[in-house]
Amino acid sequence: MTTNNRNKDLLIGAVVGTVLGAVTALLFAPKSGKELRTDIADGVQQVSTKTQQAAESIADKTKQLAGTLNEKTQLAAQTVSRHTSEWSEKAKETALSWKNKASLSITEGTTESTENELTTQDESKVS
């Protein structure tokens, strides 16, 4: 950004300097009033043309930059979306795995409890 501002300031300074230099040269030149007015009008026309060309060039470069920025933003959004989907899928798989392990542990714990109760009941019948 700083480089762009410097380039912009340099361009503006060059245009202003050119205009002031041209006007000063015309005013101090030994010419008649009519010739001087014609020269000033020609100078203004040249500056106007150059300014329009510079503005068009800047507009074209801005459009190109905006297009490039748009493409890169879309690619970044797609990448983020893809990674988010992958991470979401992994989280679901992990949660399902933990759920299955917990269910298995609960089932095994219930089976052990039932076996312990049956063993205790059998022992009390034997006694």
PDB file of C-alpha atoms in Angstrom:
ATOM      1  CA  MET A   1       0.000   0.000   0.000  1.00  0.00           C
ATOM      2  CA  THR A   2       2.772   2.452   0.862  1.00  0.00           C
ATOM      3  CA  THR A   3       4.437   1.936  -2.519  1.00  0.00           C
ATOM      4  CA  ASN A   4       1.125   2.597  -4.287  1.00  0.00           C
ATOM      5  CA  ASN A   5       0.663   5.837  -2.330  1.00  0.00           C
ATOM      6  CA  ARG A   6       4.197   6.946  -3.169  1.00  0.00           C
ATOM      7  CA  ASN A   7       3.666   6.180  -6.858  1.00  0.00           C
ATOM      8  CA  LYS A   8       0.378   8.061  -6.803  1.00  0.00           C
ATOM      9  CA  ASP A   9       1.969  11.061  -5.082  1.00  0.00           C
ATOM     10  CA  LEU A  10       4.856  11.009  -7.555  1.00  0.00           C
ATOM     11  CA  LEU A  11       2.446  10.937 -10.504  1.00  0.00           C
ATOM     12  CA  ILE A  12       0.405  13.825  -9.116  1.00  0.00           C
ATOM     13  CA  GLY A  13       3.582  15.828  -8.420  1.00  0.00           C
ATOM     14  CA  ALA A  14       4.863  15.202 -11.945  1.00  0.00           C
ATOM     15  CA  VAL A  15       1.594  16.367 -13.515  1.00  0.00           C
ATOM     16  CA  VAL A  16       1.380  19.492 -11.357  1.00  0.00           C
ATOM     17  CA  GLY A  17       5.043  20.283 -11.973  1.00  0.00           C
ATOM     18  CA  THR A  18       4.630  19.869 -15.710  1.00  0.00           C
ATOM     19  CA  VAL A  19       1.607  22.157 -15.781  1.00  0.00           C
ATOM     20  CA  LEU A  20       3.294  24.838 -13.677  1.00  0.00           C
ATOM     21  CA  GLY A  21       6.479  24.646 -15.723  1.00  0.00           C
ATOM     22  CA  ALA A  22       4.586  24.905 -19.006  1.00  0.00           C
ATOM     23  CA  VAL A  23       2.507  27.879 -17.817  1.00  0.00           C
ATOM     24  CA  THR A  24       5.592  29.660 -16.456  1.00  0.00           C
ATOM     25  CA  ALA A  25       7.512  29.103 -19.689  1.00  0.00           C
ATOM     26  CA  LEU A  26       4.610  30.413 -21.741  1.00  0.00           C
ATOM     27  CA  LEU A  27       4.130  33.479 -19.607  1.00  0.00           C
ATOM     28  CA  PHE A  28       7.786  34.483 -19.808  1.00  0.00           C
ATOM     29  CA  ALA A  29       8.165  33.738 -23.520  1.00  0.00           C
ATOM     30  CA  PRO A  30       8.265  36.784 -25.808  1.00  0.00           C
ATOM     31  CA  LYS A  31       5.055  36.104 -27.748  1.00  0.00           C
ATOM     32  CA  SER A  32       1.940  38.037 -28.613  1.00  0.00           C
ATOM     33  CA  GLY A  33      -1.199  37.578 -26.529  1.00  0.00           C
ATOM     34  CA  LYS A  34      -2.960  35.555 -29.201  1.00  0.00           C
ATOM     35  CA  GLU A  35      -0.008  33.171 -29.628  1.00  0.00           C
ATOM     36  CA  LEU A  36       0.320  32.857 -25.858  1.00  0.00           C
ATOM     37  CA  ARG A  37      -3.357  31.972 -25.429  1.00  0.00           C
ATOM     38  CA  THR A  38      -3.079  29.367 -28.191  1.00  0.00           C
ATOM     39  CA  ASP A  39       0.008  27.835 -26.573  1.00  0.00           C
ATOM     40  CA  ILE A  40      -1.718  27.757 -23.174  1.00  0.00           C
ATOM     41  CA  ALA A  41      -4.800  26.091 -24.700  1.00  0.00           C
ATOM     42  CA  ASP A  42      -2.558  23.499 -26.398  1.00  0.00           C
ATOM     43  CA  GLY A  43      -0.745  22.838 -23.118  1.00  0.00           C
ATOM     44  CA  VAL A  44      -4.024  22.403 -21.242  1.00  0.00           C
ATOM     45  CA  GLN A  45      -5.229  20.013 -23.955  1.00  0.00           C
ATOM     46  CA  GLN A  46      -2.040  17.939 -23.687  1.00  0.00           C
ATOM     47  CA  VAL A  47      -2.250  17.772 -19.898  1.00  0.00           C
ATOM     48  CA  SER A  48      -5.924  16.817 -20.111  1.00  0.00           C
ATOM     49  CA  THR A  49      -5.159  14.038 -22.597  1.00  0.00           C
ATOM     50  CA  LYS A  50      -2.298  12.680 -20.482  1.00  0.00           C
ATOM     51  CA  THR A  51      -4.451  12.805 -17.353  1.00  0.00           C
ATOM     52  CA  GLN A  52      -7.226  10.855 -19.083  1.00  0.00           C
ATOM     53  CA  GLN A  53      -4.718   8.267 -20.294  1.00  0.00           C
ATOM     54  CA  ALA A  54      -3.300   7.905 -16.790  1.00  0.00           C
ATOM     55  CA  ALA A  55      -6.809   7.556 -15.330  1.00  0.00           C
ATOM     56  CA  GLU A  56      -7.693   4.870 -17.878  1.00  0.00           C
ATOM     57  CA  SER A  57      -4.467   3.016 -17.154  1.00  0.00           C
ATOM     58  CA  ILE A  58      -5.124   3.155 -13.411  1.00  0.00           C
ATOM     59  CA  ALA A  59      -8.721   1.970 -13.955  1.00  0.00           C
ATOM     60  CA  ASP A  60      -7.530  -0.985 -16.057  1.00  0.00           C
ATOM     61  CA  LYS A  61      -4.930  -1.975 -13.479  1.00  0.00           C
ATOM     62  CA  THR A  62      -7.519  -1.655 -10.708  1.00  0.00           C
ATOM     63  CA  LYS A  63      -9.933  -3.925 -12.598  1.00  0.00           C
ATOM     64  CA  GLN A  64      -7.179  -6.489 -13.124  1.00  0.00           C
ATOM     65  CA  LEU A  65      -6.230  -6.333  -9.461  1.00  0.00           C
ATOM     66  CA  ALA A  66      -9.862  -6.679  -8.389  1.00  0.00           C
ATOM     67  CA  GLY A  67     -10.287  -9.706 -10.666  1.00  0.00           C
ATOM     68  CA  THR A  68      -7.152 -11.350  -9.309  1.00  0.00           C
ATOM     69  CA  LEU A  69      -8.185 -10.581  -5.751  1.00  0.00           C
ATOM     70  CA  ASN A  70     -11.653 -12.016  -6.395  1.00  0.00           C
ATOM     71  CA  GLU A  71     -10.185 -15.254  -7.810  1.00  0.00           C
ATOM     72  CA  LYS A  72      -7.797 -15.668  -4.892  1.00  0.00           C
ATOM     73  CA  THR A  73     -10.567 -14.960  -2.391  1.00  0.00           C
ATOM     74  CA  GLN A  74     -12.792 -17.588  -3.998  1.00  0.00           C
ATOM     75  CA  LEU A  75      -9.961 -20.130  -3.944  1.00  0.00           C
ATOM     76  CA  ALA A  76      -9.288 -19.386  -0.282  1.00  0.00           C
ATOM     77  CA  ALA A  77     -12.991 -19.731   0.548  1.00  0.00           C
ATOM     78  CA  GLN A  78     -13.146 -23.076  -1.266  1.00  0.00           C
ATOM     79  CA  THR A  79     -10.068 -24.312   0.577  1.00  0.00           C
ATOM     80  CA  VAL A  80     -11.484 -23.239   3.938  1.00  0.00           C
ATOM     81  CA  SER A  81     -14.806 -24.872   3.112  1.00  0.00           C
ATOM     82  CA  ARG A  82     -13.123 -28.121   2.075  1.00  0.00           C
ATOM     83  CA  HIS A  83     -10.974 -28.209   5.219  1.00  0.00           C
ATOM     84  CA  THR A  84     -13.968 -27.418   7.394  1.00  0.00           C
ATOM     85  CA  SER A  85     -15.923 -30.273   5.830  1.00  0.00           C
ATOM     86  CA  GLU A  86     -12.999 -32.651   6.335  1.00  0.00           C
ATOM     87  CA  TRP A  87     -12.582 -31.615   9.966  1.00  0.00           C
ATOM     88  CA  SER A  88     -16.310 -31.895  10.574  1.00  0.00           C
ATOM     89  CA  GLU A  89     -16.329 -35.402   9.118  1.00  0.00           C
ATOM     90  CA  LYS A  90     -13.344 -36.404  11.261  1.00  0.00           C
ATOM     91  CA  ALA A  91     -15.059 -34.983  14.361  1.00  0.00           C
ATOM     92  CA  LYS A  92     -18.213 -36.975  13.576  1.00  0.00           C
ATOM     93  CA  GLU A  93     -16.176 -40.146  13.082  1.00  0.00           C
ATOM     94  CA  THR A  94     -14.319 -39.580  16.348  1.00  0.00           C
ATOM     95  CA  ALA A  95     -17.544 -38.891  18.248  1.00  0.00           C
ATOM     96  CA  LEU A  96     -19.154 -42.036  16.801  1.00  0.00           C
ATOM     97  CA  SER A  97     -16.070 -44.049  17.731  1.00  0.00           C
ATOM     98  CA  TRP A  98     -16.180 -42.744  21.309  1.00  0.00           C
ATOM     99  CA  LYS A  99     -19.913 -43.447  21.475  1.00  0.00           C
ATOM    100  CA  ASN A 100     -19.384 -47.033  20.310  1.00  0.00           C
ATOM    101  CA  LYS A 101     -16.575 -47.527  22.831  1.00  0.00           C
ATOM    102  CA  ALA A 102     -18.748 -46.111  25.607  1.00  0.00           C
ATOM    103  CA  SER A 103     -21.664 -48.335  24.616  1.00  0.00           C
ATOM    104  CA  LEU A 104     -19.363 -51.352  24.528  1.00  0.00           C
ATOM    105  CA  SER A 105     -17.964 -50.459  27.951  1.00  0.00           C
ATOM    106  CA  ILE A 106     -21.466 -50.046  29.372  1.00  0.00           C
ATOM    107  CA  THR A 107     -22.571 -53.330  27.821  1.00  0.00           C
ATOM    108  CA  GLU A 108     -19.512 -55.147  29.186  1.00  0.00           C
ATOM    109  CA  GLY A 109     -20.015 -53.545  32.580  1.00  0.00           C
ATOM    110  CA  THR A 110     -23.677 -54.645  32.618  1.00  0.00           C
ATOM    111  CA  THR A 111     -22.716 -58.171  31.611  1.00  0.00           C
ATOM    112  CA  GLU A 112     -20.109 -58.303  34.377  1.00  0.00           C
ATOM    113  CA  SER A 113     -22.661 -57.014  36.903  1.00  0.00           C
ATOM    114  CA  THR A 114     -25.206 -59.610  35.826  1.00  0.00           C
ATOM    115  CA  GLU A 115     -22.613 -62.389  36.039  1.00  0.00           C
ATOM    116  CA  ASN A 116     -21.514 -61.188  39.500  1.00  0.00           C
ATOM    117  CA  GLU A 117     -25.142 -61.111  40.694  1.00  0.00           C
ATOM    118  CA  LEU A 118     -25.770 -64.626  39.369  1.00  0.00           C
ATOM    119  CA  THR A 119     -22.590 -65.895  40.999  1.00  0.00           C
ATOM    120  CA  THR A 120     -23.564 -64.259  44.302  1.00  0.00           C
ATOM    121  CA  GLN A 121     -27.079 -65.712  44.085  1.00  0.00           C
ATOM    122  CA  ASP A 122     -25.677 -69.192  43.279  1.00  0.00           C
ATOM    123  CA  GLU A 123     -23.275 -68.992  46.220  1.00  0.00           C
ATOM    124  CA  SER A 124     -26.034 -67.990  48.586  1.00  0.00           C
ATOM    125  CA  LYS A 125     -28.207 -70.896  47.402  1.00  0.00           C
ATOM    126  CA  VAL A 126     -25.315 -73.284  47.991  1.00  0.00           C
ATOM    127  CA  SER A 127     -24.700 -71.988  51.500  1.00  0.00           C
TER     128      SER A 127
END
